[in-house]
Structure formats: structure tokens, C-alpha cells
mmCIF file of C-alpha atoms in Angstrom:
data_model
loop_
_atom_site.group_PDB
_atom_site.id
_atom_site.type_symbol
_atom_site.label_atom_id
_atom_site.label_comp_id
_atom_site.label_asym_id
_atom_site.label_seq_id
_atom_site.Cartn_x
_atom_site.Cartn_y
_atom_site.Cartn_z
ATOM 1 C CA GLU A 15 0.000 0.000 0.000
ATOM 2 C CA PRO A 16 1.416 3.418 -0.896
ATOM 3 C CA GLU A 17 2.567 5.510 2.034
ATOM 4 C CA VAL A 18 4.132 8.839 2.825
ATOM 5 C CA THR A 19 7.787 8.579 3.753
ATOM 6 C CA GLN A 20 9.941 11.071 5.635
ATOM 7 C CA THR A 21 13.661 11.443 6.154
ATOM 8 C CA PRO A 22 15.498 11.615 8.413
ATOM 9 C CA SER A 23 13.609 9.968 11.236
ATOM 10 C CA HIS A 24 15.588 11.998 13.767
ATOM 11 C CA GLN A 25 17.580 15.188 13.239
ATOM 12 C CA VAL A 26 19.708 16.832 15.877
ATOM 13 C CA THR A 27 20.967 20.331 15.186
ATOM 14 C CA GLN A 28 22.494 23.312 16.923
ATOM 15 C CA MET A 29 20.454 26.447 17.480
ATOM 16 C CA GLY A 30 20.821 28.810 14.548
ATOM 17 C CA GLN A 31 21.548 26.093 12.021
ATOM 18 C CA GLU A 32 19.445 25.407 8.958
ATOM 19 C CA VAL A 33 17.624 22.113 8.605
ATOM 20 C CA ILE A 34 15.765 20.553 5.721
ATOM 21 C CA LEU A 35 13.172 17.909 6.408
ATOM 22 C CA ARG A 36 12.250 15.716 3.488
ATOM 23 C CA CYS A 37 9.041 13.999 2.537
ATOM 24 C CA VAL A 38 7.949 11.819 -0.341
ATOM 25 C CA PRO A 39 4.166 12.033 -0.622
ATOM 26 C CA ILE A 40 2.005 9.331 -2.138
ATOM 27 C CA SER A 41 2.609 9.432 -5.871
ATOM 28 C CA ASN A 42 -0.786 10.492 -7.249
ATOM 29 C CA HIS A 43 -1.479 13.011 -4.490
ATOM 30 C CA LEU A 44 -1.522 16.691 -5.297
ATOM 31 C CA TYR A 45 -2.110 18.318 -1.910
ATOM 32 C CA PHE A 46 0.721 18.443 0.589
ATOM 33 C CA TYR A 47 0.923 19.533 4.193
ATOM 34 C CA TRP A 48 3.297 19.960 7.092
ATOM 35 C CA TYR A 49 2.218 19.671 10.706
ATOM 36 C CA ARG A 50 4.210 19.639 13.898
ATOM 37 C CA GLN A 51 3.714 18.215 17.345
ATOM 38 C CA ILE A 52 5.673 19.539 20.280
ATOM 39 C CA LEU A 53 6.169 16.788 22.840
ATOM 40 C CA GLY A 54 2.995 16.214 24.805
ATOM 41 C CA GLN A 55 1.003 18.777 22.845
ATOM 42 C CA LYS A 56 -1.510 18.854 20.014
ATOM 43 C CA VAL A 57 -0.683 18.310 16.395
ATOM 44 C CA GLU A 58 -0.567 21.775 14.805
ATOM 45 C CA PHE A 59 -1.001 22.752 11.191
ATOM 46 C CA LEU A 60 1.931 24.568 9.608
ATOM 47 C CA VAL A 61 1.291 24.873 5.882
ATOM 48 C CA SER A 62 -0.590 23.444 2.930
ATOM 49 C CA PHE A 63 0.757 23.363 -0.613
ATOM 50 C CA TYR A 64 -0.992 22.840 -3.906
ATOM 51 C CA ASN A 65 -0.131 23.525 -7.515
ATOM 52 C CA ASN A 66 3.396 24.580 -6.592
ATOM 53 C CA GLU A 67 2.375 27.253 -4.176
ATOM 54 C CA ILE A 68 1.398 27.681 -0.568
ATOM 55 C CA SER A 69 -2.373 27.480 -0.115
ATOM 56 C CA GLU A 70 -2.445 28.408 3.528
ATOM 57 C CA LYS A 71 -0.021 28.841 6.386
ATOM 58 C CA SER A 72 -0.411 29.201 10.114
ATOM 59 C CA GLU A 73 0.993 31.842 12.423
ATOM 60 C CA ILE A 74 3.748 29.396 13.327
ATOM 61 C CA PHE A 75 4.956 29.349 9.733
ATOM 62 C CA ASP A 76 6.949 32.560 9.829
ATOM 63 C CA ASP A 77 9.779 33.780 7.614
ATOM 64 C CA GLN A 78 12.114 31.165 9.069
ATOM 65 C CA PHE A 79 10.107 28.425 7.380
ATOM 66 C CA SER A 80 9.818 27.597 3.710
ATOM 67 C CA VAL A 81 8.521 24.711 1.668
ATOM 68 C CA GLU A 82 9.489 23.464 -1.730
ATOM 69 C CA ARG A 83 8.650 20.746 -4.172
ATOM 70 C CA PRO A 84 11.992 20.576 -5.966
ATOM 71 C CA ASP A 85 11.015 17.713 -8.253
ATOM 72 C CA GLY A 86 8.051 15.478 -8.969
ATOM 73 C CA SER A 87 8.415 13.403 -5.855
ATOM 74 C CA ASN A 88 9.923 15.306 -2.932
ATOM 75 C CA PHE A 89 8.343 17.892 -0.662
ATOM 76 C CA THR A 90 10.653 19.683 1.754
ATOM 77 C CA LEU A 91 10.353 21.874 4.814
ATOM 78 C CA LYS A 92 13.271 24.174 5.523
ATOM 79 C CA ILE A 93 13.894 25.970 8.775
ATOM 80 C CA ARG A 94 16.523 28.636 8.153
ATOM 81 C CA SER A 95 17.744 29.401 11.646
ATOM 82 C CA THR A 96 16.481 26.903 14.160
ATOM 83 C CA LYS A 97 15.400 27.892 17.655
ATOM 84 C CA LEU A 98 15.105 25.740 20.741
ATOM 85 C CA GLU A 99 11.327 25.945 20.488
ATOM 86 C CA ASP A 100 11.409 24.388 17.027
ATOM 87 C CA SER A 101 12.148 21.056 18.693
ATOM 88 C CA ALA A 102 9.161 18.892 17.776
ATOM 89 C CA MET A 103 7.949 16.042 15.652
ATOM 90 C CA TYR A 104 7.273 17.229 12.117
ATOM 91 C CA PHE A 105 4.724 15.351 10.048
ATOM 92 C CA CYS A 106 4.253 15.522 6.335
ATOM 93 C CA ALA A 107 0.866 14.591 4.886
ATOM 94 C CA SER A 108 -0.683 14.342 1.451
ATOM 95 C CA SER A 109 -4.112 13.894 -0.048
ATOM 96 C CA SER A 110 -5.452 13.039 -3.448
ATOM 97 C CA PRO A 111 -7.856 15.055 -5.591
ATOM 98 C CA ALA A 112 -10.412 12.258 -5.330
ATOM 99 C CA THR A 113 -10.420 12.148 -1.526
ATOM 100 C CA VAL A 114 -8.996 15.508 -0.616
ATOM 101 C CA ASP A 115 -10.492 15.469 2.879
ATOM 102 C CA THR A 116 -8.459 12.425 3.904
ATOM 103 C CA GLN A 117 -4.846 13.215 4.655
ATOM 104 C CA TYR A 118 -2.260 10.470 4.863
ATOM 105 C CA PHE A 119 0.543 11.138 7.268
ATOM 106 C CA GLY A 120 4.170 10.106 7.212
ATOM 107 C CA PRO A 121 5.953 8.647 10.253
ATOM 108 C CA GLY A 122 7.436 12.005 11.186
ATOM 109 C CA THR A 123 10.859 13.511 11.722
ATOM 110 C CA ARG A 124 11.865 14.225 15.277
ATOM 111 C CA LEU A 125 13.802 17.486 15.317
ATOM 112 C CA THR A 126 15.931 18.235 18.358
ATOM 113 C CA VAL A 127 17.471 21.692 18.571
ATOM 114 C CA LEU A 128 20.275 22.021 21.112
ATOM 115 C CA SER B 16 -10.485 28.420 19.236
ATOM 116 C CA GLN B 17 -10.012 24.942 20.627
ATOM 117 C CA GLN B 18 -11.593 22.767 17.986
ATOM 118 C CA GLY B 19 -11.777 19.069 18.603
ATOM 119 C CA GLU B 20 -11.344 18.537 22.325
ATOM 120 C CA GLU B 21 -11.342 14.941 23.431
ATOM 121 C CA ASP B 22 -12.280 13.350 26.682
ATOM 122 C CA PRO B 23 -11.216 11.524 28.636
ATOM 123 C CA GLN B 24 -7.578 12.559 28.415
ATOM 124 C CA ALA B 25 -6.563 9.046 29.431
ATOM 125 C CA LEU B 26 -8.370 5.736 29.511
ATOM 126 C CA SER B 27 -7.161 2.441 30.929
ATOM 127 C CA ILE B 28 -9.088 -0.776 30.262
ATOM 128 C CA GLN B 29 -8.654 -4.534 30.098
ATOM 129 C CA GLU B 30 -8.460 -6.501 26.872
ATOM 130 C CA GLY B 31 -11.903 -7.425 25.625
ATOM 131 C CA GLU B 32 -13.576 -4.348 27.063
ATOM 132 C CA ASN B 33 -14.980 -1.557 24.952
ATOM 133 C CA ALA B 34 -13.353 1.856 24.860
ATOM 134 C CA THR B 35 -15.305 5.030 24.223
ATOM 135 C CA MET B 36 -13.683 8.363 23.477
ATOM 136 C CA ASN B 37 -15.512 11.621 22.955
ATOM 137 C CA CYS B 38 -14.738 14.720 20.974
ATOM 138 C CA SER B 39 -16.347 18.131 21.003
ATOM 139 C CA TYR B 40 -15.877 20.931 18.538
ATOM 140 C CA LYS B 41 -16.990 24.512 18.218
ATOM 141 C CA THR B 42 -17.544 25.501 14.613
ATOM 142 C CA SER B 43 -19.495 24.116 11.664
ATOM 143 C CA ILE B 44 -17.804 21.202 9.961
ATOM 144 C CA ASN B 45 -17.961 19.277 6.716
ATOM 145 C CA ASN B 46 -16.573 16.170 8.314
ATOM 146 C CA LEU B 47 -14.818 14.859 11.385
ATOM 147 C CA GLN B 48 -11.977 12.392 11.350
ATOM 148 C CA TRP B 49 -10.325 10.126 13.874
ATOM 149 C CA TYR B 50 -6.629 9.303 13.857
ATOM 150 C CA ARG B 51 -4.499 6.934 15.906
ATOM 151 C CA GLN B 52 -0.927 7.568 16.968
ATOM 152 C CA ASN B 53 1.247 4.897 18.470
ATOM 153 C CA SER B 54 3.853 6.240 20.841
ATOM 154 C CA GLY B 55 6.378 8.365 18.962
ATOM 155 C CA ARG B 56 5.011 7.340 15.600
ATOM 156 C CA GLY B 57 2.977 8.872 12.793
ATOM 157 C CA LEU B 58 -0.746 9.443 12.568
ATOM 158 C CA VAL B 59 -2.893 6.726 11.059
ATOM 159 C CA HIS B 60 -6.225 7.718 9.578
ATOM 160 C CA LEU B 61 -8.996 5.575 11.057
ATOM 161 C CA ILE B 62 -12.320 6.874 9.866
ATOM 162 C CA LEU B 63 -14.056 9.924 8.438
ATOM 163 C CA ILE B 64 -17.660 10.795 9.121
ATOM 164 C CA ARG B 65 -19.431 13.494 7.125
ATOM 165 C CA SER B 66 -21.702 16.086 8.630
ATOM 166 C CA ASN B 67 -24.781 14.455 7.078
ATOM 167 C CA GLU B 68 -23.944 11.073 8.613
ATOM 168 C CA ARG B 69 -24.881 10.051 12.126
ATOM 169 C CA GLU B 70 -23.007 6.790 12.502
ATOM 170 C CA LYS B 71 -20.286 4.927 10.697
ATOM 171 C CA HIS B 72 -18.636 1.554 11.229
ATOM 172 C CA SER B 73 -15.263 0.185 10.250
ATOM 173 C CA GLY B 74 -14.348 -3.204 11.660
ATOM 174 C CA ARG B 75 -14.295 -2.843 15.445
ATOM 175 C CA LEU B 76 -14.667 0.935 15.216
ATOM 176 C CA ARG B 77 -17.939 2.771 15.520
ATOM 177 C CA VAL B 78 -18.108 6.529 15.174
ATOM 178 C CA THR B 79 -21.109 8.687 15.882
ATOM 179 C CA LEU B 80 -21.627 12.332 15.077
ATOM 180 C CA ASP B 81 -24.147 14.681 16.643
ATOM 181 C CA THR B 82 -23.939 17.995 14.827
ATOM 182 C CA SER B 83 -26.580 19.563 17.079
ATOM 183 C CA LYS B 84 -24.324 18.965 20.077
ATOM 184 C CA LYS B 85 -21.138 19.431 18.083
ATOM 185 C CA SER B 86 -19.789 16.157 19.379
ATOM 186 C CA SER B 87 -18.526 12.819 18.174
ATOM 187 C CA SER B 88 -17.632 9.562 19.818
ATOM 188 C CA LEU B 89 -15.299 6.756 18.855
ATOM 189 C CA LEU B 90 -16.090 3.299 20.177
ATOM 190 C CA ILE B 91 -13.558 0.503 19.938
ATOM 191 C CA THR B 92 -15.192 -2.825 20.670
ATOM 192 C CA ALA B 93 -13.464 -5.909 22.054
ATOM 193 C CA SER B 94 -10.237 -3.984 22.604
ATOM 194 C CA ARG B 95 -6.819 -5.571 22.195
ATOM 195 C CA ALA B 96 -3.445 -4.698 23.660
ATOM 196 C CA ALA B 97 -2.457 -3.558 20.154
ATOM 197 C CA ASP B 98 -5.103 -0.821 20.367
ATOM 198 C CA THR B 99 -2.936 0.943 22.949
ATOM 199 C CA ALA B 100 -2.271 4.349 21.404
ATOM 200 C CA SER B 101 -3.391 7.974 21.440
ATOM 201 C CA TYR B 102 -6.554 8.763 19.537
ATOM 202 C CA PHE B 103 -7.251 12.180 18.058
ATOM 203 C CA CYS B 104 -10.265 13.702 16.463
ATOM 204 C CA ALA B 105 -9.676 16.290 13.777
ATOM 205 C CA THR B 106 -11.890 18.643 11.889
ATOM 206 C CA LEU B 107 -11.300 20.531 8.695
ATOM 207 C CA ASP B 108 -11.194 24.243 9.359
ATOM 208 C CA SER B 109 -14.207 25.678 7.563
ATOM 209 C CA GLY B 110 -12.255 28.724 6.464
ATOM 210 C CA GLY B 111 -9.102 26.903 5.632
ATOM 211 C CA TYR B 112 -7.708 25.023 2.709
ATOM 212 C CA ASN B 113 -7.918 21.470 4.035
ATOM 213 C CA LYS B 114 -6.291 22.497 7.283
ATOM 214 C CA LEU B 115 -6.893 19.841 9.920
ATOM 215 C CA ILE B 116 -7.394 21.015 13.472
ATOM 216 C CA PHE B 117 -6.566 18.352 16.021
ATOM 217 C CA GLY B 118 -7.708 17.894 19.566
ATOM 218 C CA ALA B 119 -5.402 17.043 22.430
ATOM 219 C CA GLY B 120 -6.173 13.349 22.156
ATOM 220 C CA THR B 121 -7.116 10.479 24.419
ATOM 221 C CA ARG B 122 -4.361 8.131 25.576
ATOM 222 C CA LEU B 123 -5.773 4.621 25.593
ATOM 223 C CA ALA B 124 -4.013 1.821 27.455
ATOM 224 C CA VAL B 125 -5.346 -1.693 26.959
ATOM 225 C CA HIS B 126 -3.955 -4.183 29.456
ATOM 226 C CA PRO B 127 -3.674 -7.886 28.629
#
């Protein structure tokens, strides 16, 4: 069964460094999303992406964040200058045009900022 | 706003028992979804119920939706130890572009 994959599974970085989190959505999906979950807290929406542009972004998604679909398969989240409070689990999700309401999530990348 | 608040926050039961989790929300919705998250893992989509549906079944899962009370419940029948996980309800933000708003979740522990 097709699934969303994410790499790396765990990323440790120093405060101020740039990180890129990678996702490969399900192949026929056209809608892409990033969410994050700080330890012990709710899953929070960051951004949605469709037709090569951001559809919507949350207040969390400030100028330090960017997303890109560099080729036909990858979807990336970049954090330019990481802060301690960026430490969280980051989930990528995708949905298809036929069932756009149902989002399929990847296993997540745990980001630890030291 | 705090859309999709679940209760209880934690639930501990024995294998074979039924587990019921509730979710309340504040705004109008098109649908409500339930997800499962095993510890430290990703979110697995369980079931989606549309606003014009009152009840939906999938295997051992039964979901109800009461739009007049803005609430939903997830029932897991004949629970197994493998059902141990956190369960979240999520609604699509009516003003958003497929933005899911998650509740805080219910942590279910099923003891053998």
C-alpha cells in the first residue's frame, strides 16, 4: 500500500543552524501539508501546498520556514535558523484530488534543537 | 479556538472491554476524522464521518456524530493490547484550505 515517507527519522541540530526535512508524498497526491507536534502537545497545522504554491499557512509558519517541491516526488520543509522551540515532531501529509479530505501522514521527523 | 477537544484525556481498560472516546468541537464542519498515533510514531487515519452522517462503522470501530451537540464519539469494541495508542479527532477548518485542526487526544491503554 502506498505511504508517505519522511527522512530523516531523527535530526539533531544546533540552534541557529538550517535544517531541511524531506518527505515523499504518495505518488498520485496533489495536496501536501506539514504539521508539527511539540512533545505532549496537540498536532498543529503549519502549511498546505498545492499547484506549486502555498495554499495556507499558520501563524507558526513565519519567515524562518519555507517549503518546496523541488522535483516530482519530494516535498521539503526548511527551517533557516532553528530555535530551541522548534524542537518537535514534524509530520508531512498528502491527499489526493479524489479524496482531498483524507490526509495520509508520514511517520514524522523528530527534530531536536540544542 | 479549541476545535476538537477529546475526553477523557486518558483511559485504561482490560483486553476485551470496549473503549469510548468523545470529541467536542466549536464551529461548523464538513466532516470529522479520527486518527491513531502509536507512541512516537505517525498518525494513522482511522475513519471519516461526514456532517450528514450520524453513525459509521469500520471493523471494530464505531463513530457517531451529533452535529446539534457538536460532538462525536469513537467506540472501539473488544479492545486488544495492540489498540494501545493515542486517539485524536480532527476537523477541517471551515475557512481553511484542508487544514486539519486536532484535539489534544485520548491516551488509551489496553492491558492484557
